[in-house]
mmCIF file of C-alpha atoms and ligand atoms in Angstrom:
data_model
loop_
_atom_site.group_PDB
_atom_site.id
_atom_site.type_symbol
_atom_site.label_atom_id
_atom_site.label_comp_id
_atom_site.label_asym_id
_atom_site.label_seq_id
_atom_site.Cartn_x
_atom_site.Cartn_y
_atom_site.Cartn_z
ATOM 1 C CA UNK A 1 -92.402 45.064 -7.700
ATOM 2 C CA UNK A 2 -94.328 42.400 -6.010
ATOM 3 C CA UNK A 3 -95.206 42.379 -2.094
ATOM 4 C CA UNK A 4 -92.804 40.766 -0.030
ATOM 5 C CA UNK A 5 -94.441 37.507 1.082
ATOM 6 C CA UNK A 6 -96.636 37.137 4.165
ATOM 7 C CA UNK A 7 -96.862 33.753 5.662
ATOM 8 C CA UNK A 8 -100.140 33.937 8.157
ATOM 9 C CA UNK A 9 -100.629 30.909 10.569
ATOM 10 C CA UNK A 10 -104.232 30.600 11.892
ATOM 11 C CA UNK A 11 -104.470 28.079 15.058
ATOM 12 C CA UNK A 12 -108.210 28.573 15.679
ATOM 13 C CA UNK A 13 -109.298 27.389 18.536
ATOM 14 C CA UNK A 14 -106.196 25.369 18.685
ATOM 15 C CA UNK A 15 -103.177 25.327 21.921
ATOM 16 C CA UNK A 16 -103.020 25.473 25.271
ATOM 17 C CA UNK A 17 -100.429 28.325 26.918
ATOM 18 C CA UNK A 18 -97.443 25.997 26.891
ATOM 19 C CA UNK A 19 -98.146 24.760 23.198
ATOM 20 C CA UNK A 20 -98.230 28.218 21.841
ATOM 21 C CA UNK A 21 -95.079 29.451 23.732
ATOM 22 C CA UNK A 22 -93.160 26.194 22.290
ATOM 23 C CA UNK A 23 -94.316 26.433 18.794
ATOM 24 C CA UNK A 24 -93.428 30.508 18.846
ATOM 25 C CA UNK A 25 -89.806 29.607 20.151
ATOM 26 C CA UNK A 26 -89.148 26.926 17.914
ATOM 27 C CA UNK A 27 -90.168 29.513 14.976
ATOM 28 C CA UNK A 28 -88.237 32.475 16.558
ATOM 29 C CA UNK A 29 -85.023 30.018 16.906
ATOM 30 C CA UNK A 30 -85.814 29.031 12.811
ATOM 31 C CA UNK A 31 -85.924 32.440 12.402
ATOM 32 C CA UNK A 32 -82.838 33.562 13.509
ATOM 33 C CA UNK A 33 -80.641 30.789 11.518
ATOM 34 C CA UNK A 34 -79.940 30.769 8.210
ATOM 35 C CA UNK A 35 -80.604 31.438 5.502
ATOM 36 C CA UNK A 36 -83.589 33.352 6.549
ATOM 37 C CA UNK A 37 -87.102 33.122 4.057
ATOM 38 C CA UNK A 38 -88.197 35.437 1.985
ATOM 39 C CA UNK A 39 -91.122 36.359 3.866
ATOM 40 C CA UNK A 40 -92.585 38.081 7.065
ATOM 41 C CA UNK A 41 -93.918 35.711 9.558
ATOM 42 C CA UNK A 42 -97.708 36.306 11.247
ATOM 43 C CA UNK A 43 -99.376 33.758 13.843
ATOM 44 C CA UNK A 44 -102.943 34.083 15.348
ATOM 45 C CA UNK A 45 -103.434 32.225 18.686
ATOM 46 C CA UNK A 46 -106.625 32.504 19.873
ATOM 47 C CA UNK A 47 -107.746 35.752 21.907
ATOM 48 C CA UNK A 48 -106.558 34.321 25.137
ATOM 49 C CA UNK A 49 -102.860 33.328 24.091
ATOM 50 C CA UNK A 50 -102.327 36.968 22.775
ATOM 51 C CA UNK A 51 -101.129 38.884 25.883
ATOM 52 C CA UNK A 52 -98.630 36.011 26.858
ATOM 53 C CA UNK A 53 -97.403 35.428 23.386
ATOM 54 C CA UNK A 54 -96.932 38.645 22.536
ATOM 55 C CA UNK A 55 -93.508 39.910 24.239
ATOM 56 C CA UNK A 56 -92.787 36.156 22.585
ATOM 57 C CA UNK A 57 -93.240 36.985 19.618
ATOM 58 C CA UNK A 58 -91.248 40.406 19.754
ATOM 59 C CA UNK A 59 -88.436 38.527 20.727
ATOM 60 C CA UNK A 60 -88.846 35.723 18.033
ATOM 61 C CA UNK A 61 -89.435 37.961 15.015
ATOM 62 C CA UNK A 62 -93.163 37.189 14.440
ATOM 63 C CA UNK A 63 -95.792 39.130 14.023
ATOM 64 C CA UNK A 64 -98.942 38.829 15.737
ATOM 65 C CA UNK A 65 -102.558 38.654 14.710
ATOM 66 C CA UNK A 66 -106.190 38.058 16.418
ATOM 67 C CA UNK A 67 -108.256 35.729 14.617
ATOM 68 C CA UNK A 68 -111.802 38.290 14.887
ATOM 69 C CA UNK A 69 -112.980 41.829 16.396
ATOM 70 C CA UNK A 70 -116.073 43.356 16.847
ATOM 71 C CA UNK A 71 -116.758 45.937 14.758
ATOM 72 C CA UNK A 72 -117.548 48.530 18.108
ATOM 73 C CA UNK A 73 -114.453 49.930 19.920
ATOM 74 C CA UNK A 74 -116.438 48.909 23.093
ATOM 75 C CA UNK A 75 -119.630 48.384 25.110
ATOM 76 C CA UNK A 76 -122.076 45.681 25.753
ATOM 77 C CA UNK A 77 -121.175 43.097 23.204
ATOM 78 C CA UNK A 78 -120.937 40.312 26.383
ATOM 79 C CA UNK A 79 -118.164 37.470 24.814
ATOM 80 C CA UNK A 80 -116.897 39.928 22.140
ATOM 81 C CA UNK A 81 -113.094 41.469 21.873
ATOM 82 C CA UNK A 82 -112.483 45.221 20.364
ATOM 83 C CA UNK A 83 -110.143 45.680 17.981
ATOM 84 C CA UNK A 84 -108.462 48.356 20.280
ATOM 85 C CA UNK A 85 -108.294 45.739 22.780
ATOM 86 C CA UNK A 86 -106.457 43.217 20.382
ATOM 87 C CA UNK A 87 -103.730 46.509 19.654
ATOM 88 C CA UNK A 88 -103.708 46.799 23.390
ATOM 89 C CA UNK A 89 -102.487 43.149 23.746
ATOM 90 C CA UNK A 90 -99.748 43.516 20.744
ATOM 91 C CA UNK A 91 -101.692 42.427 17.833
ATOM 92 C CA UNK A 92 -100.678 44.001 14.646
ATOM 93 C CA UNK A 93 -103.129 42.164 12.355
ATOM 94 C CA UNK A 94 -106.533 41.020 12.818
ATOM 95 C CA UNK A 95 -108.685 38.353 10.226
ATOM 96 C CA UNK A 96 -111.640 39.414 9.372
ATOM 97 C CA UNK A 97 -114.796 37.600 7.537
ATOM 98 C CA UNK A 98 -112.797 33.995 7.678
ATOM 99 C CA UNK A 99 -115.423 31.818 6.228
ATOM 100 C CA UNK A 100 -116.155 29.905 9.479
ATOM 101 C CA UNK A 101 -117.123 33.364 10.577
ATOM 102 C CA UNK A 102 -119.228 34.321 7.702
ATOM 103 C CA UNK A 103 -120.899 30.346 7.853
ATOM 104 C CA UNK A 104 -120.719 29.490 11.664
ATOM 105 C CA UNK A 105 -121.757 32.998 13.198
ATOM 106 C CA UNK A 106 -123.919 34.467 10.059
ATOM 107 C CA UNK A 107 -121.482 37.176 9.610
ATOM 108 C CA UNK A 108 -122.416 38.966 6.071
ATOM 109 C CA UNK A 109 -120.241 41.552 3.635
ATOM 110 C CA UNK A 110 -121.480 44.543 5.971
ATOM 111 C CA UNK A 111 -120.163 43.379 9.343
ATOM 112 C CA UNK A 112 -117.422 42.361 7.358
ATOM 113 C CA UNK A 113 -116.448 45.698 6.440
ATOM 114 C CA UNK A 114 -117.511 46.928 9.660
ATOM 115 C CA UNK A 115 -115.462 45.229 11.296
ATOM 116 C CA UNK A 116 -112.502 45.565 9.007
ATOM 117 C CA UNK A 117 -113.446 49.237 9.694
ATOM 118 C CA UNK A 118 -112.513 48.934 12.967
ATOM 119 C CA UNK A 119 -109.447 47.089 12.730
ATOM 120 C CA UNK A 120 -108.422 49.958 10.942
ATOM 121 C CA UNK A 121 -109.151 52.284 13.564
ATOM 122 C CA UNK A 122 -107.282 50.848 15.959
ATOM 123 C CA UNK A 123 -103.975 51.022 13.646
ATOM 124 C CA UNK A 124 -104.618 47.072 13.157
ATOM 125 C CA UNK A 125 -103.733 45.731 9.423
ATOM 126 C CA UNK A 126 -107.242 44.162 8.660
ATOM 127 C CA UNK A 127 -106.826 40.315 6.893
ATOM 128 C CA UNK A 128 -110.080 40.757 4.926
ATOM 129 C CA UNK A 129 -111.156 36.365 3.756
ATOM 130 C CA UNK A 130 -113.155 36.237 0.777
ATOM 131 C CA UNK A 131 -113.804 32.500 -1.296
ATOM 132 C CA UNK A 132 -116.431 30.861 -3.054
ATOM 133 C CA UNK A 133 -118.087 27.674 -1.662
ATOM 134 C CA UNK A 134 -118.429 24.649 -3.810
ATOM 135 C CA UNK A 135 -121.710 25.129 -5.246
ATOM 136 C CA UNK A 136 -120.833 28.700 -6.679
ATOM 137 C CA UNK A 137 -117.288 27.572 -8.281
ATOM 138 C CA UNK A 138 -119.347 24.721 -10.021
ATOM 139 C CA UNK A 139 -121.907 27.403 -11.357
ATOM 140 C CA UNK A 140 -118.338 29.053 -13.031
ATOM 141 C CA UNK A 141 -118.923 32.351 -11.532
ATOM 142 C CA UNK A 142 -116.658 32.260 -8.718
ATOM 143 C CA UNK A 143 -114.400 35.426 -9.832
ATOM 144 C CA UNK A 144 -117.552 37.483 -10.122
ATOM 145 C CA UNK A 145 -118.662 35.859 -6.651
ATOM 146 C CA UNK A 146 -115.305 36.595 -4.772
ATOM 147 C CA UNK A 147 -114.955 40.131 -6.499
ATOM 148 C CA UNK A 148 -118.068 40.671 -5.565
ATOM 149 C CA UNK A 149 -117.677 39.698 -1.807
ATOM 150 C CA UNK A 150 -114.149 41.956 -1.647
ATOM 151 C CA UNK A 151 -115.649 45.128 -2.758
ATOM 152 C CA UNK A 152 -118.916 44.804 -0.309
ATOM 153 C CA UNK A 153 -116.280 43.811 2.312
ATOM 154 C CA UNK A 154 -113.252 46.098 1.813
ATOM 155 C CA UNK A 155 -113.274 48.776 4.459
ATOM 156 C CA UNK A 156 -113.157 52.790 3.281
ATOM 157 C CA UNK A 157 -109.918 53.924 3.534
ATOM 158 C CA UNK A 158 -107.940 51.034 3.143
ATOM 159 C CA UNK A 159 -103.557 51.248 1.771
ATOM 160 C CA UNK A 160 -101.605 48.145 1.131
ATOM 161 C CA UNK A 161 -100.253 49.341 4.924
ATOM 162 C CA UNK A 162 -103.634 48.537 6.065
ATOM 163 C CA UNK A 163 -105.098 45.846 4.105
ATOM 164 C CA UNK A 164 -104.473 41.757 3.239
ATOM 165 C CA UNK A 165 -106.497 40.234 1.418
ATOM 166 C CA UNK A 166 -106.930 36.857 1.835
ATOM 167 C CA UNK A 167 -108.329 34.423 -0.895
ATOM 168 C CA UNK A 168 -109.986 30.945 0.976
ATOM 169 C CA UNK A 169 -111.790 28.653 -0.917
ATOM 170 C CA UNK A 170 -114.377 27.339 1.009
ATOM 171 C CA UNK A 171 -114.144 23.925 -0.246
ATOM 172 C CA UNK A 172 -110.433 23.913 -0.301
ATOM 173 C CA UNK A 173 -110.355 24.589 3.872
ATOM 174 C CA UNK A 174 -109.353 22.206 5.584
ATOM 175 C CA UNK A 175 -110.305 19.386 3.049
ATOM 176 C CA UNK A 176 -106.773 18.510 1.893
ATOM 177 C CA UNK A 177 -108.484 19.977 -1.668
ATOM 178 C CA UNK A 178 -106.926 23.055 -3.444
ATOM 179 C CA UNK A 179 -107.762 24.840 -6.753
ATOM 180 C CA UNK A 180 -105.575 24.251 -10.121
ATOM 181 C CA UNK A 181 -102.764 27.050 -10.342
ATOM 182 C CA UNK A 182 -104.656 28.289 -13.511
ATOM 183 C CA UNK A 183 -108.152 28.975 -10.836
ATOM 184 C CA UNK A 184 -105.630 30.336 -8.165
ATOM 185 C CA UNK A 185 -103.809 32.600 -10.699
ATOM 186 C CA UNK A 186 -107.299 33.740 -12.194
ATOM 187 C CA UNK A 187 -108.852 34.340 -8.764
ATOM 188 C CA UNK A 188 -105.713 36.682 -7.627
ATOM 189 C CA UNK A 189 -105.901 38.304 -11.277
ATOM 190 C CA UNK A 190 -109.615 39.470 -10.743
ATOM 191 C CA UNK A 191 -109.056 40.133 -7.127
ATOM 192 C CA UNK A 192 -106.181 42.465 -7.866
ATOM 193 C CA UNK A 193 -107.894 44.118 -10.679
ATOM 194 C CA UNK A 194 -111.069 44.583 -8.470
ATOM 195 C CA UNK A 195 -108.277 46.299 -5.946
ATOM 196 C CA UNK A 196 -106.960 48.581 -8.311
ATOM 197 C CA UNK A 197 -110.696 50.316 -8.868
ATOM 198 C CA UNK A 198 -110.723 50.655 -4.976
ATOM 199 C CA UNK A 199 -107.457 51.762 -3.229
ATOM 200 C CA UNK A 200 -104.737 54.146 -4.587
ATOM 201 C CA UNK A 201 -101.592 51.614 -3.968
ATOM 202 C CA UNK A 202 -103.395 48.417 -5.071
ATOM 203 C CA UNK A 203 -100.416 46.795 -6.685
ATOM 204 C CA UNK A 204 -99.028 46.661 -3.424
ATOM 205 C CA UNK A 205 -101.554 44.958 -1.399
ATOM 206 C CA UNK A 206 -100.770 41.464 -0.555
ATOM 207 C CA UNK A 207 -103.240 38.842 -1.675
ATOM 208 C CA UNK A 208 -102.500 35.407 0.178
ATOM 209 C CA UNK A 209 -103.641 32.197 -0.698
ATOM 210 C CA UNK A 210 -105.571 29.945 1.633
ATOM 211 C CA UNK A 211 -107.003 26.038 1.856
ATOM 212 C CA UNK A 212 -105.074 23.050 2.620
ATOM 213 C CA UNK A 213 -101.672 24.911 1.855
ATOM 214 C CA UNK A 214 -98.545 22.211 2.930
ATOM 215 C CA UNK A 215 -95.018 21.617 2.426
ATOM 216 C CA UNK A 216 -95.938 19.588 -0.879
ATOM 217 C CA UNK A 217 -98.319 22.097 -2.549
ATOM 218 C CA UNK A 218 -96.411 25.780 -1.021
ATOM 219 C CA UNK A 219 -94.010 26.073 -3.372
ATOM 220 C CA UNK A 220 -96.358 25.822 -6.078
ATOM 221 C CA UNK A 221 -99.446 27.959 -4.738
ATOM 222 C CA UNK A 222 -96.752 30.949 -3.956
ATOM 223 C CA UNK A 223 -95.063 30.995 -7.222
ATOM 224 C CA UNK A 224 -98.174 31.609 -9.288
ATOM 225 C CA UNK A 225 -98.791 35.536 -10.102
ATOM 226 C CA UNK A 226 -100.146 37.871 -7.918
ATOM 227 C CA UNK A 227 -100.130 35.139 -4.616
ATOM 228 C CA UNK A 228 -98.133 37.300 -2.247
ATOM 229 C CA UNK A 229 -98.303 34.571 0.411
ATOM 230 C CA UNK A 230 -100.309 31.977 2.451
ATOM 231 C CA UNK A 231 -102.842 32.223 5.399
ATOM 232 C CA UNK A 232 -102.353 28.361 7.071
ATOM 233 C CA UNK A 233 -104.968 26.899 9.323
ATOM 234 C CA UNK A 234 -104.179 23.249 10.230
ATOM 235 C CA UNK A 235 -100.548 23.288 9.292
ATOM 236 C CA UNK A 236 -99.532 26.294 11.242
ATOM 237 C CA UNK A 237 -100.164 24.687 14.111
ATOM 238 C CA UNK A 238 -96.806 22.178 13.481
ATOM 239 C CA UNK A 239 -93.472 23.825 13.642
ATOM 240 C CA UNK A 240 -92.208 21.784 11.109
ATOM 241 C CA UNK A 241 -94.418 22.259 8.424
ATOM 242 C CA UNK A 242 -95.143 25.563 9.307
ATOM 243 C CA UNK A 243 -91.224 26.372 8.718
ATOM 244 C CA UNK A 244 -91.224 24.231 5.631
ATOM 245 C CA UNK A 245 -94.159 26.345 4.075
ATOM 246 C CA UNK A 246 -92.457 29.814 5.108
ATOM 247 C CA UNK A 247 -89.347 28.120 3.487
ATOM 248 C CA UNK A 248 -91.289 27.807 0.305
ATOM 249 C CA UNK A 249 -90.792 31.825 -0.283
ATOM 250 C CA UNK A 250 -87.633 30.947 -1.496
HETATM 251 C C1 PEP B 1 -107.923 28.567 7.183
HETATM 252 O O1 PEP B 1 -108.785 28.177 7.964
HETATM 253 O O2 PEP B 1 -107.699 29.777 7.072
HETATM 254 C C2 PEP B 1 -107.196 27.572 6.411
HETATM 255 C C3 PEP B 1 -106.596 27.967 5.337
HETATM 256 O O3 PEP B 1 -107.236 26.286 6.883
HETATM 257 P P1 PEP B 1 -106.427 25.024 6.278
HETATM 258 O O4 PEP B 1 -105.030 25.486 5.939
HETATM 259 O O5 PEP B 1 -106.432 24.013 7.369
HETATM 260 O O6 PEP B 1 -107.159 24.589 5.054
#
């Protein structure tokens, strides 16, 4: 049986304290009307929203997740946050290796894991990002690209209780661009076959979709094979079409 659905939103450095409490009520009060969608519901303020949003986000139904950790439970890393610290403030899920990490902040497979690592050690679910830019789906080995970057990034140890995967395009972030649902249902494929040499319960790990998911292209992008959900930047950060995507489960 497939995953139930995980619907991720990721503000980035997005809302102000009174924005983030609004948009989490208005989801909370979606949440609790009917009918409800077939899907759990995860947002990721940034670091400094999490200790107010949290008891929030109890009471609303949602999930919450950090958007980064380090990969050291603490010490000198001036600027940083520990994933113990993010399980401290009520996170259960952390992303880890989202491509503006890996390109903005030179983050590689290693830290990556490390850091994925960590999240795991702290009883976090780690939301491990993995996508091919442009240039490498043009060369027409993106699958052994993006296989390539899970396995170096997966962290030891890893269930489906643990791990998300999350496959992000780089080209289709934020660019209003998204693959075919033939590339998006080979990608998962190879992703969950590459899964299934590396943890026990592999079938059961959820593998979400991400880039430029909306309203009009949800319902598509979740209904294709082995997509067991959606990791939202830009449109999480509207009630409206955030609802209308988590609607999309069906
Ligand atoms: C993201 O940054 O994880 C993302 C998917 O962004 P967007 O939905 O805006 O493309």
């Amino acid at each position: 049986m497939a995953p139930r659905k995980l619907i991720a939103g990721n503000w980035k450095m997005n809302l102000l304290k009174a924005e983030g409490e609004a948009l989490v009520r208005a989801l909370g009060a979606s949440l609790a009307s009917e009918p409800k969608p077939a899907c759990d519901v995860l947002v990721c303020p940034p670091f400094t929203l999490l200790g107010a949003l949290a008891p929030l986000c109890g009471e609303a139904g949602l999930a919450l997740g950090a958007q980064d950790c380090h990969a050291a439970p603490s010490g000198a890393f001036t600027g940083n946050v520990a994933a113990p610290m993010l399980a401290d403030a009520g996170c259960a899920y952390v992303i880890v290796g989202h491509s503006e990490r890996r390109s903005l902040h030179g983050e590689d497979n290693a830290t990556v894991k490390a850091k994925a690592e960590a999240a795991l050690a702290a009883g976090l679910v780690a939301i491990v990002c993995v996508g091919e830019t442009e240039a490498e789906r043009d060369s027409g080995k993106a699958e052994e690209i993006v296989v390539a970057q899970l396995l170096q990034s997966l962290p030891e140890g890893a269930s489906a209780g643990s791990l998300v995967v999350a496959y992000e395009p780089v080209w289709a972030i934020g660019t209003g661009r998204t693959p075919t649902v033939a590339q998006v249902a080979d990608m998962h494929a190879a992703l969950r076959k590459a899964l299934g040499g590396a943890v026990a319960d592999a079938a059961a790990v959820r593998i979400l979709y991400g880039g430029s998911v909306k309203p009009g292209n949800a319902a598509e992008l979740l209904a294709v094979a082995n997509v067991d959900g959606a990791l939202v930047g830009g449109a999480s950060l509207s009630h409206g079409d955030f609802w209308a995507i988590c609607q999309s489960c069906g």
